[in-house]
Amino acid sequence: MRTGKGTTLLLLLPSIYPVLLLIILCQPTVKAQSLPPAKDDGFLYTDNGVDSDTILIEAFFDPVCPDSRDSWPPLKQAIHHYGSRVSLIVHLLPLPYHDYAFATSRALHIVNLLNPSATFRLLDSFFEYQERFYNAQTSNKSRDAVVNEISEFTADAVGNSYYSAIVSGFNDRKTDLKTRVSFKYSASRGVFGTPTFYINGFVLPDSGSTIDYKGWRSFIDPLLLGQTRNRDDLPHLF
């Protein structure tokens, strides 16, 4: 019986199985994703304790996004109004079409490592003067020049004594990875624009739109009222 190429290959397969198995076993393992970070992503705005009744707001911001900037004052006003009843975590989503969103986000991570209490002071400064780092204003500058400017700006905002540590932070792989984790975390939550807001884990409509103080009150007041009603409906124990 005449054997063709296909039959010959079938006859050879048993002899090459051990070789194929060895090649497969020797291949490096490719991980689908990195291990979870050691710490939750995001910056906690207040030190208020969080319990089962605390309403959690999560804000996804880009430091050089105008809509993020405009959303920040009314959100802070609402947080201050509700006090310990509401907690806020800010996540960073450096949008790729803002040339220096990643570098400014990285500066926030650097400062958070150096002095967490100064993190939101820097965010306030970025929002106030963010036009300095818009695409048009930086288009004729080198990346190194802009990063140096961001380092100086950051030191002016949080204290010039931190300048050398801030510069070192931009050369530290750890701060680069933290900023990447923020981006990946945002993507894992389905966030693709800023600002985006979640309340108690549920996304609010109209991603990318600002919410004024009255808008925050319209979301939060009914939730607090619902908590009160639930407590009143509990049976009294004697």
Short mmCIF file of N, CA, C and O in Angstrom, two decimals, residues 115-228:
data_model
loop_
_atom_site.label_atom_id
_atom_site.label_comp_id
_atom_site.label_asym_id
_atom_site.label_seq_id
_atom_site.Cartn_x
_atom_site.Cartn_y
_atom_site.Cartn_z
N ASN A 115 3.81 62.76 50.66
CA ASN A 115 3.01 63.44 51.69
C ASN A 115 1.54 63.35 51.28
O ASN A 115 1.04 64.23 50.56
N PRO A 116 0.84 62.31 51.70
CA PRO A 116 -0.56 62.12 51.26
C PRO A 116 -1.46 63.32 51.53
O PRO A 116 -2.39 63.58 50.76
N SER A 117 -1.18 64.08 52.58
CA SER A 117 -2.04 65.22 52.90
C SER A 117 -1.92 66.34 51.86
O SER A 117 -2.76 67.25 51.85
N ALA A 118 -0.90 66.28 51.01
CA ALA A 118 -0.71 67.33 50.00
C ALA A 118 -1.27 66.93 48.64
O ALA A 118 -1.22 67.74 47.69
N THR A 119 -1.82 65.73 48.52
CA THR A 119 -2.27 65.23 47.22
C THR A 119 -3.34 66.12 46.61
O THR A 119 -3.26 66.51 45.44
N PHE A 120 -4.35 66.46 47.40
CA PHE A 120 -5.45 67.25 46.86
C PHE A 120 -5.09 68.72 46.71
O PHE A 120 -5.71 69.44 45.93
N ARG A 121 -4.09 69.16 47.45
CA ARG A 121 -3.58 70.52 47.22
C ARG A 121 -2.99 70.61 45.81
O ARG A 121 -3.18 71.60 45.10
N LEU A 122 -2.28 69.55 45.41
CA LEU A 122 -1.72 69.53 44.06
C LEU A 122 -2.82 69.40 43.02
O LEU A 122 -2.76 70.05 41.96
N LEU A 123 -3.82 68.56 43.27
CA LEU A 123 -4.91 68.44 42.32
C LEU A 123 -5.62 69.78 42.13
O LEU A 123 -5.95 70.17 41.00
N ASP A 124 -5.83 70.51 43.22
CA ASP A 124 -6.42 71.85 43.12
C ASP A 124 -5.57 72.74 42.21
O ASP A 124 -6.11 73.50 41.38
N SER A 125 -4.26 72.67 42.37
CA SER A 125 -3.37 73.51 41.57
C SER A 125 -3.40 73.12 40.11
O SER A 125 -3.41 73.99 39.22
N PHE A 126 -3.39 71.83 39.83
CA PHE A 126 -3.48 71.39 38.44
C PHE A 126 -4.76 71.89 37.78
O PHE A 126 -4.76 72.34 36.64
N PHE A 127 -5.86 71.78 38.50
CA PHE A 127 -7.13 72.24 37.94
C PHE A 127 -7.12 73.76 37.72
O PHE A 127 -7.67 74.25 36.73
N GLU A 128 -6.52 74.49 38.65
CA GLU A 128 -6.52 75.94 38.53
C GLU A 128 -5.66 76.44 37.37
O GLU A 128 -6.02 77.40 36.68
N TYR A 129 -4.53 75.76 37.15
CA TYR A 129 -3.58 76.23 36.14
C TYR A 129 -3.37 75.19 35.03
O TYR A 129 -2.33 75.18 34.38
N GLN A 130 -4.36 74.37 34.77
CA GLN A 130 -4.15 73.24 33.86
C GLN A 130 -3.85 73.68 32.43
O GLN A 130 -3.22 72.92 31.67
N GLU A 131 -4.24 74.89 32.04
CA GLU A 131 -3.99 75.34 30.68
C GLU A 131 -2.49 75.36 30.35
O GLU A 131 -2.12 75.26 29.18
N ARG A 132 -1.66 75.47 31.36
CA ARG A 132 -0.21 75.45 31.13
C ARG A 132 0.24 74.14 30.50
O ARG A 132 1.26 74.11 29.81
N PHE A 133 -0.55 73.07 30.72
CA PHE A 133 -0.14 71.75 30.26
C PHE A 133 -1.07 71.20 29.18
O PHE A 133 -1.09 69.99 28.92
N TYR A 134 -1.84 72.08 28.54
CA TYR A 134 -2.66 71.66 27.41
C TYR A 134 -1.77 71.32 26.21
O TYR A 134 -0.61 71.77 26.12
N ASN A 135 -2.32 70.60 25.28
CA ASN A 135 -1.56 70.19 24.09
C ASN A 135 -0.99 71.40 23.33
O ASN A 135 0.18 71.41 22.93
N ALA A 136 -1.83 72.41 23.12
CA ALA A 136 -1.39 73.56 22.33
C ALA A 136 -0.25 74.31 23.01
O ALA A 136 0.70 74.76 22.36
N GLN A 137 -0.35 74.44 24.34
CA GLN A 137 0.67 75.20 25.07
C GLN A 137 2.00 74.46 25.18
O GLN A 137 3.03 75.06 25.47
N THR A 138 1.99 73.16 24.98
CA THR A 138 3.23 72.37 25.14
C THR A 138 3.73 71.79 23.81
O THR A 138 4.73 71.08 23.80
N SER A 139 3.06 72.12 22.72
CA SER A 139 3.38 71.47 21.44
C SER A 139 4.79 71.78 20.94
O SER A 139 5.40 70.97 20.24
N ASN A 140 5.34 72.93 21.31
CA ASN A 140 6.67 73.32 20.84
C ASN A 140 7.77 73.02 21.86
O ASN A 140 8.91 73.47 21.70
N LYS A 141 7.42 72.28 22.90
CA LYS A 141 8.40 71.94 23.93
C LYS A 141 8.72 70.46 23.89
O LYS A 141 7.87 69.64 23.51
N SER A 142 9.92 70.10 24.31
CA SER A 142 10.28 68.68 24.40
C SER A 142 9.59 68.05 25.60
O SER A 142 9.18 68.76 26.54
N ARG A 143 9.49 66.73 25.56
CA ARG A 143 8.86 66.04 26.69
C ARG A 143 9.64 66.30 27.98
O ARG A 143 9.05 66.54 29.03
N ASP A 144 10.97 66.24 27.90
CA ASP A 144 11.78 66.47 29.10
C ASP A 144 11.54 67.85 29.68
O ASP A 144 11.47 68.03 30.91
N ALA A 145 11.40 68.84 28.79
CA ALA A 145 11.18 70.21 29.26
C ALA A 145 9.84 70.32 29.98
O ALA A 145 9.74 70.98 31.03
N VAL A 146 8.81 69.66 29.44
CA VAL A 146 7.49 69.75 30.07
C VAL A 146 7.48 69.00 31.40
O VAL A 146 6.92 69.47 32.39
N VAL A 147 8.12 67.83 31.46
CA VAL A 147 8.17 67.08 32.71
C VAL A 147 8.94 67.88 33.77
O VAL A 147 8.54 67.89 34.95
N ASN A 148 10.00 68.55 33.37
CA ASN A 148 10.72 69.41 34.31
C ASN A 148 9.81 70.54 34.82
O ASN A 148 9.84 70.89 36.00
N GLU A 149 9.01 71.08 33.91
CA GLU A 149 8.08 72.14 34.31
C GLU A 149 7.03 71.60 35.28
O GLU A 149 6.67 72.28 36.25
N ILE A 150 6.56 70.39 35.03
CA ILE A 150 5.59 69.76 35.93
C ILE A 150 6.22 69.53 37.30
O ILE A 150 5.58 69.73 38.34
N SER A 151 7.48 69.11 37.33
CA SER A 151 8.18 68.89 38.60
C SER A 151 8.28 70.19 39.39
O SER A 151 8.04 70.22 40.61
N GLU A 152 8.65 71.27 38.71
CA GLU A 152 8.76 72.56 39.37
C GLU A 152 7.39 73.05 39.85
O GLU A 152 7.26 73.57 40.96
N PHE A 153 6.39 72.87 39.00
CA PHE A 153 5.03 73.26 39.37
C PHE A 153 4.56 72.49 40.60
O PHE A 153 3.96 73.06 41.52
N THR A 154 4.83 71.20 40.63
CA THR A 154 4.43 70.36 41.75
C THR A 154 5.11 70.81 43.04
O THR A 154 4.47 70.89 44.10
N ALA A 155 6.40 71.11 42.95
CA ALA A 155 7.13 71.57 44.14
C ALA A 155 6.57 72.90 44.64
O ALA A 155 6.45 73.12 45.85
N ASP A 156 6.23 73.80 43.72
CA ASP A 156 5.64 75.08 44.13
C ASP A 156 4.31 74.86 44.87
O ASP A 156 3.98 75.61 45.80
N ALA A 157 3.57 73.84 44.45
CA ALA A 157 2.25 73.60 45.03
C ALA A 157 2.33 72.94 46.40
O ALA A 157 1.50 73.24 47.28
N VAL A 158 3.29 72.05 46.60
CA VAL A 158 3.31 71.26 47.84
C VAL A 158 4.49 71.58 48.75
O VAL A 158 4.53 71.11 49.88
N GLY A 159 5.43 72.37 48.26
CA GLY A 159 6.58 72.73 49.08
C GLY A 159 7.88 72.49 48.34
O GLY A 159 8.14 71.37 47.88
N ASN A 160 8.70 73.53 48.23
CA ASN A 160 9.94 73.41 47.46
C ASN A 160 10.93 72.44 48.07
O ASN A 160 11.85 71.97 47.39
N SER A 161 10.76 72.11 49.34
CA SER A 161 11.67 71.13 49.96
C SER A 161 11.50 69.75 49.34
O SER A 161 12.38 68.89 49.50
N TYR A 162 10.39 69.52 48.64
CA TYR A 162 10.15 68.22 48.01
C TYR A 162 10.70 68.14 46.59
O TYR A 162 10.58 67.09 45.95
N TYR A 163 11.30 69.21 46.10
CA TYR A 163 11.65 69.25 44.67
C TYR A 163 12.53 68.07 44.24
O TYR A 163 12.23 67.38 43.26
N SER A 164 13.61 67.82 44.95
CA SER A 164 14.53 66.75 44.54
C SER A 164 13.84 65.39 44.61
O SER A 164 14.07 64.53 43.75
N ALA A 165 12.99 65.19 45.60
CA ALA A 165 12.26 63.93 45.71
C ALA A 165 11.26 63.78 44.58
O ALA A 165 11.02 62.66 44.09
N ILE A 166 10.66 64.88 44.15
CA ILE A 166 9.72 64.84 43.03
C ILE A 166 10.44 64.47 41.74
O ILE A 166 9.98 63.63 40.96
N VAL A 167 11.59 65.08 41.52
CA VAL A 167 12.39 64.76 40.33
C VAL A 167 12.79 63.28 40.35
O VAL A 167 12.69 62.58 39.34
N SER A 168 13.22 62.80 41.51
CA SER A 168 13.58 61.38 41.64
C SER A 168 12.37 60.49 41.39
O SER A 168 12.48 59.40 40.82
N GLY A 169 11.19 60.97 41.81
CA GLY A 169 9.98 60.18 41.61
C GLY A 169 9.67 59.92 40.16
O GLY A 169 9.17 58.85 39.80
N PHE A 170 10.00 60.88 39.30
CA PHE A 170 9.78 60.69 37.86
C PHE A 170 10.77 59.70 37.25
O PHE A 170 10.56 59.24 36.12
N ASN A 171 11.80 59.37 37.99
CA ASN A 171 12.75 58.34 37.53
C ASN A 171 12.55 57.01 38.25
O ASN A 171 13.33 56.08 38.05
N ASP A 172 11.52 56.95 39.06
CA ASP A 172 11.24 55.75 39.85
C ASP A 172 10.18 54.92 39.13
O ASP A 172 9.06 55.39 38.88
N ARG A 173 10.51 53.69 38.83
CA ARG A 173 9.60 52.80 38.12
C ARG A 173 8.29 52.60 38.90
O ARG A 173 7.22 52.42 38.31
N LYS A 174 8.37 52.68 40.21
CA LYS A 174 7.20 52.44 41.04
C LYS A 174 6.08 53.44 40.74
O LYS A 174 4.91 53.07 40.65
N THR A 175 6.43 54.71 40.57
CA THR A 175 5.40 55.72 40.31
C THR A 175 4.83 55.57 38.90
O THR A 175 3.65 55.88 38.67
N ASP A 176 5.64 55.09 37.98
CA ASP A 176 5.14 54.80 36.64
C ASP A 176 4.11 53.68 36.69
O ASP A 176 3.04 53.77 36.09
N LEU A 177 4.42 52.63 37.44
CA LEU A 177 3.50 51.50 37.55
C LEU A 177 2.21 51.90 38.26
O LEU A 177 1.13 51.45 37.88
N LYS A 178 2.31 52.72 39.31
CA LYS A 178 1.10 53.16 40.00
C LYS A 178 0.17 53.91 39.07
O LYS A 178 -1.06 53.76 39.12
N THR A 179 0.75 54.73 38.20
CA THR A 179 -0.07 55.49 37.27
C THR A 179 -0.70 54.57 36.23
O THR A 179 -1.85 54.77 35.82
N ARG A 180 0.04 53.56 35.82
CA ARG A 180 -0.52 52.58 34.88
C ARG A 180 -1.66 51.79 35.52
O ARG A 180 -2.66 51.49 34.88
N VAL A 181 -1.48 51.45 36.79
CA VAL A 181 -2.53 50.73 37.51
C VAL A 181 -3.80 51.57 37.53
O VAL A 181 -4.92 51.05 37.35
N SER A 182 -3.67 52.87 37.76
CA SER A 182 -4.84 53.74 37.76
C SER A 182 -5.56 53.69 36.42
O SER A 182 -6.80 53.62 36.37
N PHE A 183 -4.80 53.74 35.35
CA PHE A 183 -5.41 53.67 34.02
C PHE A 183 -6.10 52.33 33.81
O PHE A 183 -7.25 52.27 33.35
N LYS A 184 -5.43 51.23 34.18
CA LYS A 184 -6.00 49.90 34.00
C LYS A 184 -7.22 49.70 34.89
O LYS A 184 -8.20 49.05 34.49
N TYR A 185 -7.16 50.26 36.10
CA TYR A 185 -8.31 50.13 36.99
C TYR A 185 -9.53 50.83 36.39
O TYR A 185 -10.64 50.29 36.41
N SER A 186 -9.31 52.03 35.88
CA SER A 186 -10.41 52.75 35.26
C SER A 186 -11.00 51.95 34.10
O SER A 186 -12.22 51.84 33.96
N ALA A 187 -10.11 51.38 33.28
CA ALA A 187 -10.58 50.58 32.15
C ALA A 187 -11.36 49.36 32.63
O ALA A 187 -12.37 48.98 32.02
N SER A 188 -10.91 48.75 33.73
CA SER A 188 -11.60 47.56 34.25
C SER A 188 -13.00 47.89 34.74
O SER A 188 -13.86 47.02 34.80
N ARG A 189 -13.23 49.16 35.11
CA ARG A 189 -14.56 49.60 35.55
C ARG A 189 -15.42 50.09 34.38
O ARG A 189 -16.54 50.54 34.59
N GLY A 190 -14.87 50.03 33.20
CA GLY A 190 -15.62 50.49 32.03
C GLY A 190 -15.62 51.98 31.85
O GLY A 190 -16.46 52.53 31.13
N VAL A 191 -14.68 52.67 32.47
CA VAL A 191 -14.61 54.13 32.38
C VAL A 191 -13.76 54.51 31.17
O VAL A 191 -12.63 54.05 31.04
N PHE A 192 -14.30 55.36 30.31
CA PHE A 192 -13.57 55.75 29.11
C PHE A 192 -13.51 57.26 28.92
O PHE A 192 -12.92 57.74 27.96
N GLY A 193 -14.10 58.01 29.82
CA GLY A 193 -14.07 59.46 29.73
C GLY A 193 -14.09 60.08 31.10
O GLY A 193 -14.42 59.44 32.10
N THR A 194 -13.70 61.35 31.16
CA THR A 194 -13.70 62.07 32.43
C THR A 194 -14.50 63.35 32.29
O THR A 194 -14.52 63.97 31.22
N PRO A 195 -15.20 63.75 33.35
CA PRO A 195 -15.33 63.02 34.61
C PRO A 195 -16.37 61.91 34.52
O PRO A 195 -17.34 62.03 33.77
N THR A 196 -16.16 60.86 35.27
CA THR A 196 -17.15 59.80 35.44
C THR A 196 -17.33 59.59 36.93
O THR A 196 -16.36 59.60 37.68
N PHE A 197 -18.57 59.38 37.34
CA PHE A 197 -18.87 59.25 38.76
C PHE A 197 -19.65 57.97 39.04
O PHE A 197 -20.53 57.58 38.28
N TYR A 198 -19.31 57.35 40.15
CA TYR A 198 -20.05 56.21 40.68
C TYR A 198 -20.57 56.58 42.07
O TYR A 198 -19.87 57.26 42.83
N ILE A 199 -21.76 56.12 42.38
CA ILE A 199 -22.28 56.22 43.75
C ILE A 199 -22.62 54.80 44.21
O ILE A 199 -23.41 54.11 43.57
N ASN A 200 -21.99 54.40 45.30
CA ASN A 200 -22.18 53.05 45.86
C ASN A 200 -22.03 51.97 44.79
O ASN A 200 -22.77 50.99 44.75
N GLY A 201 -21.04 52.16 43.92
CA GLY A 201 -20.71 51.15 42.93
C GLY A 201 -21.47 51.23 41.63
O GLY A 201 -21.19 50.46 40.70
N PHE A 202 -22.45 52.15 41.52
CA PHE A 202 -23.24 52.27 40.31
C PHE A 202 -22.89 53.57 39.58
O PHE A 202 -22.85 54.64 40.19
N VAL A 203 -22.65 53.44 38.28
CA VAL A 203 -22.23 54.60 37.50
C VAL A 203 -23.40 55.56 37.31
O VAL A 203 -24.55 55.15 37.09
N LEU A 204 -23.11 56.86 37.41
CA LEU A 204 -24.11 57.88 37.12
C LEU A 204 -24.18 58.10 35.61
O LEU A 204 -23.19 57.90 34.89
N PRO A 205 -25.32 58.53 35.10
CA PRO A 205 -25.44 58.72 33.65
C PRO A 205 -24.63 59.91 33.16
O PRO A 205 -24.13 60.73 33.95
N ASP A 206 -24.49 59.98 31.85
CA ASP A 206 -23.85 61.13 31.18
C ASP A 206 -22.37 61.26 31.56
O ASP A 206 -21.93 62.29 32.08
N SER A 207 -21.61 60.20 31.28
CA SER A 207 -20.17 60.26 31.51
C SER A 207 -19.57 61.42 30.72
O SER A 207 -19.93 61.66 29.57
N GLY A 208 -18.66 62.14 31.36
CA GLY A 208 -18.01 63.27 30.72
C GLY A 208 -18.72 64.59 30.96
O GLY A 208 -18.23 65.63 30.54
N SER A 209 -19.85 64.55 31.66
CA SER A 209 -20.60 65.77 31.94
C SER A 209 -20.35 66.22 33.38
O SER A 209 -20.13 65.39 34.27
N THR A 210 -20.40 67.52 33.60
CA THR A 210 -20.24 68.04 34.95
C THR A 210 -21.55 67.92 35.72
O THR A 210 -22.62 67.89 35.13
N ILE A 211 -21.44 67.85 37.03
CA ILE A 211 -22.61 67.82 37.92
C ILE A 211 -22.47 68.98 38.89
O ILE A 211 -21.44 69.12 39.56
N ASP A 212 -23.49 69.83 38.96
CA ASP A 212 -23.41 70.97 39.87
C ASP A 212 -23.85 70.54 41.28
O ASP A 212 -24.24 69.40 41.51
N TYR A 213 -23.79 71.49 42.20
CA TYR A 213 -24.10 71.18 43.60
C TYR A 213 -25.53 70.68 43.76
O TYR A 213 -25.78 69.70 44.48
N LYS A 214 -26.48 71.30 43.08
CA LYS A 214 -27.87 70.86 43.17
C LYS A 214 -28.03 69.44 42.63
O LYS A 214 -28.83 68.65 43.13
N GLY A 215 -27.25 69.14 41.59
CA GLY A 215 -27.30 67.80 41.04
C GLY A 215 -26.84 66.76 42.05
O GLY A 215 -27.47 65.70 42.18
N TRP A 216 -25.75 67.06 42.77
CA TRP A 216 -25.29 66.12 43.80
C TRP A 216 -26.33 65.97 44.90
O TRP A 216 -26.57 64.86 45.39
N ARG A 217 -26.96 67.06 45.28
CA ARG A 217 -27.99 66.98 46.32
C ARG A 217 -29.15 66.09 45.85
O ARG A 217 -29.72 65.32 46.63
N SER A 218 -29.48 66.19 44.55
CA SER A 218 -30.60 65.40 44.03
C SER A 218 -30.29 63.91 44.02
O SER A 218 -31.20 63.07 44.08
N PHE A 219 -29.02 63.56 43.93
CA PHE A 219 -28.63 62.15 43.98
C PHE A 219 -28.54 61.64 45.42
O PHE A 219 -28.98 60.53 45.73
N ILE A 220 -27.94 62.45 46.30
CA ILE A 220 -27.58 61.96 47.62
C ILE A 220 -28.71 62.06 48.64
O ILE A 220 -28.91 61.15 49.46
N ASP A 221 -29.47 63.14 48.60
CA ASP A 221 -30.55 63.32 49.58
C ASP A 221 -31.52 62.14 49.61
O ASP A 221 -31.86 61.65 50.71
N PRO A 222 -31.98 61.63 48.47
CA PRO A 222 -32.90 60.47 48.53
C PRO A 222 -32.25 59.22 49.13
O PRO A 222 -32.94 58.43 49.79
N LEU A 223 -30.96 59.06 48.91
CA LEU A 223 -30.28 57.89 49.48
C LEU A 223 -30.24 57.98 51.00
O LEU A 223 -30.47 56.99 51.70
N LEU A 224 -29.92 59.16 51.50
CA LEU A 224 -29.90 59.34 52.96
C LEU A 224 -31.30 59.20 53.56
O LEU A 224 -31.47 58.62 54.63
N LEU A 225 -32.29 59.70 52.84
CA LEU A 225 -33.67 59.56 53.30
C LEU A 225 -34.07 58.09 53.33
O LEU A 225 -34.74 57.63 54.27
N GLY A 226 -33.64 57.34 52.32
CA GLY A 226 -33.94 55.91 52.28
C GLY A 226 -33.29 55.17 53.43
O GLY A 226 -33.89 54.25 54.00
N GLN A 227 -32.08 55.56 53.81
CA GLN A 227 -31.43 54.93 54.96
C GLN A 227 -32.22 55.19 56.24
O GLN A 227 -32.42 54.28 57.06
N THR A 228 -32.71 56.41 56.41
CA THR A 228 -33.48 56.75 57.60
C THR A 228 -34.77 55.94 57.67
O THR A 228 -35.14 55.41 58.72
#
